[in-house]
């Protein structure tokens, strides 16, 4: 029962994590304009992974997608790739996990197959969570670097007006979603251990021959061993020993003397 609960909870938590990753990837508020030095402004800017938006004080919002791929920074494209890979792995893990649930019986699927599928989906969820956390963290590091560079230039008088960007709500959604997917994957891996059937253990039994030990040797038979072959059997069927004289010689030649 505990294994089923752990598996179902892992599936639900991972589902929330994957849904959060999709939501974070589609949001446009990965970075928002910093209003610390200018709280009253007529234009508010924020950016996402796929487009940048401008919201005016009148409430009108205009968004413009990025029409270039090669013109974007390499780290920016890496964040995109990490989020997409995490979403794809998460969705595949969800499909595998659905068929691996213990409460769902499909045909004559054994518990061993369900355990392997549960472990596979758990590993997929863990990788998906790590991809989401890594992608969001890389983007946050880019924002921190650009923020302090912009602040340094502003205070040195190199540029009078420069927009600074800070963390948007999509970053926090991505961090939480990656953590949920990671926890769900760990729960699925723990549930895999309970699905493996216990193997039967058999004690080894040694059997010894009840008779005496017999050693087999090559070469001629030894007298008294009890395993000598019968001379008549050794000579073949129809063999008859010819009578011998007192000196040990046959009085007449036998038919076997010519063989």
Short mmCIF file of C-alpha atoms in Angstrom, two decimals:
data_model
loop_
_atom_site.label_atom_id
_atom_site.label_comp_id
_atom_site.label_asym_id
_atom_site.label_seq_id
_atom_site.Cartn_x
_atom_site.Cartn_y
_atom_site.Cartn_z
CA UNK A 1 0.00 0.00 0.00
CA UNK A 2 2.82 2.39 0.85
CA UNK A 3 4.48 1.62 -2.48
CA UNK A 4 1.32 2.52 -4.37
CA UNK A 5 0.92 5.77 -2.40
CA UNK A 6 4.55 6.72 -3.02
CA UNK A 7 4.19 5.97 -6.73
CA UNK A 8 0.96 7.94 -7.12
CA UNK A 9 2.33 10.90 -5.12
CA UNK A 10 5.48 10.89 -7.22
CA UNK A 11 3.37 10.93 -10.37
CA UNK A 12 1.26 13.86 -9.15
CA UNK A 13 4.22 15.90 -7.91
CA UNK A 14 6.11 15.29 -11.15
CA UNK A 15 3.06 16.28 -13.16
CA UNK A 16 2.90 19.60 -11.31
CA UNK A 17 6.60 20.10 -11.94
CA UNK A 18 6.33 19.46 -15.68
CA UNK A 19 3.27 21.72 -15.95
CA UNK A 20 5.19 24.44 -14.11
CA UNK A 21 8.14 24.07 -16.46
CA UNK A 22 5.88 24.49 -19.48
CA UNK A 23 4.27 27.53 -17.89
CA UNK A 24 7.62 29.10 -17.02
CA UNK A 25 8.96 28.54 -20.53
CA UNK A 26 5.94 30.23 -22.10
CA UNK A 27 5.90 33.22 -19.73
CA UNK A 28 7.21 36.60 -20.85
CA UNK A 29 8.41 37.77 -17.44
CA UNK A 30 11.80 36.14 -17.21
CA UNK A 31 13.34 39.56 -16.72
CA UNK A 32 11.54 42.75 -15.74
CA UNK A 33 12.68 46.33 -15.73
CA UNK A 34 14.13 47.51 -12.44
CA UNK A 35 12.16 50.49 -11.08
CA UNK A 36 14.31 51.17 -8.00
CA UNK A 37 15.67 54.52 -9.20
CA UNK A 38 12.60 55.45 -11.26
CA UNK A 39 9.41 54.12 -9.65
CA UNK A 40 7.19 56.36 -11.78
CA UNK A 41 7.56 55.65 -15.47
CA UNK A 42 5.33 55.74 -18.51
CA UNK A 43 6.83 52.61 -20.03
CA UNK A 44 7.50 49.26 -18.37
CA UNK A 45 9.56 46.65 -20.18
CA UNK A 46 9.88 42.94 -19.58
CA UNK A 47 11.36 40.09 -21.54
CA UNK A 48 10.90 36.36 -21.94
CA UNK A 49 12.59 33.54 -23.81
CA UNK A 50 10.61 34.13 -27.00
CA UNK A 51 9.68 37.81 -27.10
CA UNK A 52 10.07 41.17 -25.40
CA UNK A 53 7.12 43.32 -24.33
CA UNK A 54 6.48 46.96 -23.52
CA UNK A 55 3.56 48.06 -21.36
CA UNK A 56 2.53 51.70 -21.34
CA UNK A 57 0.87 53.58 -18.52
CA UNK A 58 -2.35 53.69 -20.53
CA UNK A 59 -2.56 49.89 -20.24
CA UNK A 60 -1.59 49.16 -23.84
CA UNK A 61 0.91 46.30 -24.17
CA UNK A 62 2.96 45.55 -27.26
CA UNK A 63 5.06 42.41 -27.62
CA UNK A 64 7.64 41.72 -30.26
CA UNK A 65 9.09 38.24 -30.84
CA UNK A 66 12.78 37.65 -31.43
CA UNK A 67 13.13 37.40 -35.19
CA UNK A 68 16.67 36.09 -35.01
CA UNK A 69 18.35 33.04 -33.59
CA UNK A 70 22.00 33.61 -34.39
CA UNK A 71 21.84 37.16 -33.08
CA UNK A 72 20.91 36.03 -29.57
CA UNK A 73 23.58 35.31 -26.94
CA UNK A 74 24.84 31.75 -26.71
CA UNK A 75 23.83 31.45 -23.06
CA UNK A 76 20.33 32.61 -23.94
CA UNK A 77 20.00 29.87 -26.54
CA UNK A 78 21.39 27.35 -24.05
CA UNK A 79 18.62 28.27 -21.62
CA UNK A 80 16.04 27.68 -24.33
CA UNK A 81 17.52 24.28 -25.13
CA UNK A 82 17.61 23.22 -21.49
CA UNK A 83 13.98 24.13 -20.92
CA UNK A 84 12.83 22.34 -24.08
CA UNK A 85 14.82 19.20 -23.26
CA UNK A 86 13.41 19.19 -19.73
CA UNK A 87 9.84 19.51 -21.01
CA UNK A 88 10.26 16.74 -23.59
CA UNK A 89 11.79 14.35 -21.06
CA UNK A 90 9.10 15.20 -18.53
CA UNK A 91 6.27 14.49 -20.96
CA UNK A 92 7.83 11.17 -21.99
CA UNK A 93 8.28 10.31 -18.33
CA UNK A 94 4.61 11.01 -17.67
CA UNK A 95 3.51 8.62 -20.42
CA UNK A 96 5.84 5.90 -19.11
CA UNK A 97 4.70 6.50 -15.54
CA UNK A 98 1.02 6.13 -16.44
CA UNK A 99 1.58 2.56 -17.68
CA UNK A 100 3.86 1.82 -14.70
CA UNK A 101 1.30 2.67 -12.02
CA UNK A 102 0.58 -0.31 -9.81
CA UNK A 103 -3.09 0.57 -9.57
CA UNK A 104 -3.44 0.20 -13.35
CA UNK A 105 -3.29 -3.34 -14.71
CA UNK A 106 -2.57 -3.73 -18.41
CA UNK A 107 -2.78 -7.27 -19.74
CA UNK A 108 -0.41 -9.70 -18.07
CA UNK A 109 2.30 -7.16 -17.26
CA UNK A 110 4.52 -8.41 -14.47
CA UNK A 111 5.63 -6.41 -11.46
CA UNK A 112 9.22 -6.56 -12.67
CA UNK A 113 8.30 -4.72 -15.87
CA UNK A 114 6.37 -2.12 -13.88
CA UNK A 115 9.37 -1.66 -11.59
CA UNK A 116 11.67 -1.04 -14.56
CA UNK A 117 9.21 1.43 -16.09
CA UNK A 118 8.85 3.22 -12.74
CA UNK A 119 12.61 3.56 -12.42
CA UNK A 120 12.86 4.83 -16.01
CA UNK A 121 10.19 7.48 -15.47
CA UNK A 122 11.82 8.52 -12.20
CA UNK A 123 15.16 9.06 -13.91
CA UNK A 124 13.43 11.08 -16.64
CA UNK A 125 11.74 13.30 -14.03
CA UNK A 126 15.03 13.86 -12.23
CA UNK A 127 16.79 14.88 -15.45
CA UNK A 128 13.86 17.12 -16.42
CA UNK A 129 13.97 18.84 -13.02
CA UNK A 130 17.72 19.36 -13.24
CA UNK A 131 17.36 20.83 -16.74
CA UNK A 132 14.73 23.31 -15.52
CA UNK A 133 16.73 24.33 -12.46
CA UNK A 134 19.93 24.67 -14.49
CA UNK A 135 18.27 26.72 -17.23
CA UNK A 136 16.64 29.13 -14.79
CA UNK A 137 19.86 29.47 -12.78
CA UNK A 138 21.91 30.25 -15.88
CA UNK A 139 19.44 32.96 -16.90
CA UNK A 140 19.47 34.39 -13.36
CA UNK A 141 23.27 34.51 -13.46
CA UNK A 142 23.09 36.45 -16.74
CA UNK A 143 20.70 38.94 -15.16
CA UNK A 144 22.90 39.45 -12.11
CA UNK A 145 25.99 40.02 -14.27
CA UNK A 146 24.24 42.51 -16.56
CA UNK A 147 22.63 44.28 -13.60
CA UNK A 148 25.89 45.00 -11.83
CA UNK A 149 27.64 45.98 -15.05
CA UNK A 150 24.82 48.44 -15.81
CA UNK A 151 24.92 49.78 -12.25
CA UNK A 152 28.68 50.32 -12.43
CA UNK A 153 28.42 52.17 -15.73
CA UNK A 154 25.60 54.37 -14.44
CA UNK A 155 27.47 55.44 -11.31
CA UNK A 156 30.65 56.11 -13.27
CA UNK A 157 28.75 58.45 -15.58
CA UNK A 158 29.49 56.43 -18.68
CA UNK A 159 25.81 56.23 -19.51
CA UNK A 160 23.18 58.51 -18.08
CA UNK A 161 20.12 56.42 -18.83
CA UNK A 162 20.19 52.66 -19.03
CA UNK A 163 17.48 50.12 -18.32
CA UNK A 164 18.37 47.49 -15.74
CA UNK A 165 16.55 44.20 -15.51
CA UNK A 166 15.92 42.06 -12.47
CA UNK A 167 14.34 38.73 -11.71
CA UNK A 168 10.90 38.13 -13.16
CA UNK A 169 8.16 35.87 -11.87
CA UNK A 170 8.96 33.19 -14.47
CA UNK A 171 12.28 32.48 -12.76
CA UNK A 172 10.62 31.61 -9.47
CA UNK A 173 8.04 29.48 -11.25
CA UNK A 174 10.85 27.63 -13.01
CA UNK A 175 12.76 27.02 -9.78
CA UNK A 176 9.70 25.64 -8.01
CA UNK A 177 8.73 23.51 -11.01
CA UNK A 178 12.22 22.04 -11.31
CA UNK A 179 12.24 21.22 -7.61
CA UNK A 180 8.86 19.49 -7.83
CA UNK A 181 9.97 17.42 -10.80
CA UNK A 182 13.15 16.47 -8.97
CA UNK A 183 11.28 15.40 -5.82
CA UNK A 184 8.72 13.47 -7.88
CA UNK A 185 11.49 11.61 -9.69
CA UNK A 186 13.13 10.64 -6.39
CA UNK A 187 9.79 9.34 -5.09
CA UNK A 188 9.34 7.24 -8.22
CA UNK A 189 12.81 5.74 -7.80
CA UNK A 190 11.98 4.87 -4.18
CA UNK A 191 8.70 3.28 -5.26
CA UNK A 192 10.60 1.10 -7.74
CA UNK A 193 12.24 -0.80 -4.87
CA UNK A 194 8.87 -1.84 -3.46
CA UNK A 195 7.62 -3.11 -6.82
CA UNK A 196 10.42 -5.63 -7.29
CA UNK A 197 9.13 -9.08 -6.24
CA UNK A 198 11.08 -10.93 -3.57
CA UNK A 199 13.23 -13.65 -5.05
CA UNK A 200 12.85 -17.16 -3.68
CA UNK A 201 15.93 -18.47 -1.96
CA UNK A 202 16.72 -22.15 -2.12
CA UNK A 203 19.23 -23.87 0.10
CA UNK A 204 21.87 -25.86 -1.67
CA UNK A 205 21.77 -29.60 -0.93
CA UNK A 206 24.80 -31.75 -1.54
CA UNK A 207 24.25 -35.34 -2.57
CA UNK A 208 26.93 -37.94 -1.87
CA UNK A 209 27.11 -41.39 -3.39
CA UNK A 210 26.16 -44.12 -0.93
CA UNK A 211 28.59 -46.62 -2.39
CA UNK A 212 32.31 -46.84 -1.87
CA UNK A 213 34.61 -44.50 -3.70
CA UNK A 214 35.80 -45.97 -6.93
CA UNK A 215 38.94 -44.78 -8.66
CA UNK A 216 39.26 -45.37 -12.33
CA UNK A 217 42.70 -45.82 -13.82
CA UNK A 218 43.89 -46.37 -17.33
CA UNK A 219 45.92 -49.37 -18.24
CA UNK A 220 45.59 -53.11 -17.65
CA UNK A 221 43.19 -54.48 -15.07
CA UNK A 222 44.53 -55.34 -11.66
CA UNK A 223 43.84 -58.71 -10.14
CA UNK A 224 41.46 -58.70 -7.23
CA UNK A 225 39.82 -55.40 -8.08
CA UNK A 226 36.56 -57.07 -8.98
CA UNK A 227 36.34 -55.40 -12.38
CA UNK A 228 38.26 -57.85 -14.56
CA UNK A 229 36.56 -58.77 -17.78
CA UNK A 230 35.63 -62.38 -18.42
CA UNK A 231 38.13 -64.01 -20.78
CA UNK A 232 35.34 -65.62 -22.77
CA UNK A 233 33.54 -62.31 -23.11
CA UNK A 234 36.77 -60.59 -24.04
CA UNK A 235 37.50 -63.11 -26.81
CA UNK A 236 34.05 -62.91 -28.28
CA UNK A 237 31.06 -65.13 -28.69
CA UNK A 238 31.78 -68.75 -29.53
CA UNK A 239 35.19 -68.81 -27.99
CA UNK A 240 36.20 -72.21 -26.61
CA UNK A 241 39.39 -72.87 -24.78
CA UNK A 242 41.30 -75.74 -26.35
CA UNK A 243 42.57 -78.46 -24.02
CA UNK A 244 46.19 -78.18 -23.01
CA UNK A 245 48.80 -80.79 -22.32
CA UNK A 246 50.76 -81.10 -19.13
CA UNK A 247 53.56 -78.87 -20.42
CA UNK A 248 51.02 -76.14 -21.19
CA UNK A 249 50.95 -76.53 -24.98
CA UNK A 250 47.92 -77.37 -27.04
CA UNK A 251 48.08 -80.79 -28.72
CA UNK A 252 46.63 -79.43 -31.89
CA UNK A 253 46.44 -75.85 -33.22
CA UNK A 254 43.37 -73.88 -32.46
CA UNK A 255 41.47 -71.82 -34.94
CA UNK A 256 42.50 -68.70 -33.04
CA UNK A 257 46.21 -69.34 -33.50
CA UNK A 258 45.89 -68.16 -37.13
CA UNK A 259 44.25 -64.87 -36.29
#
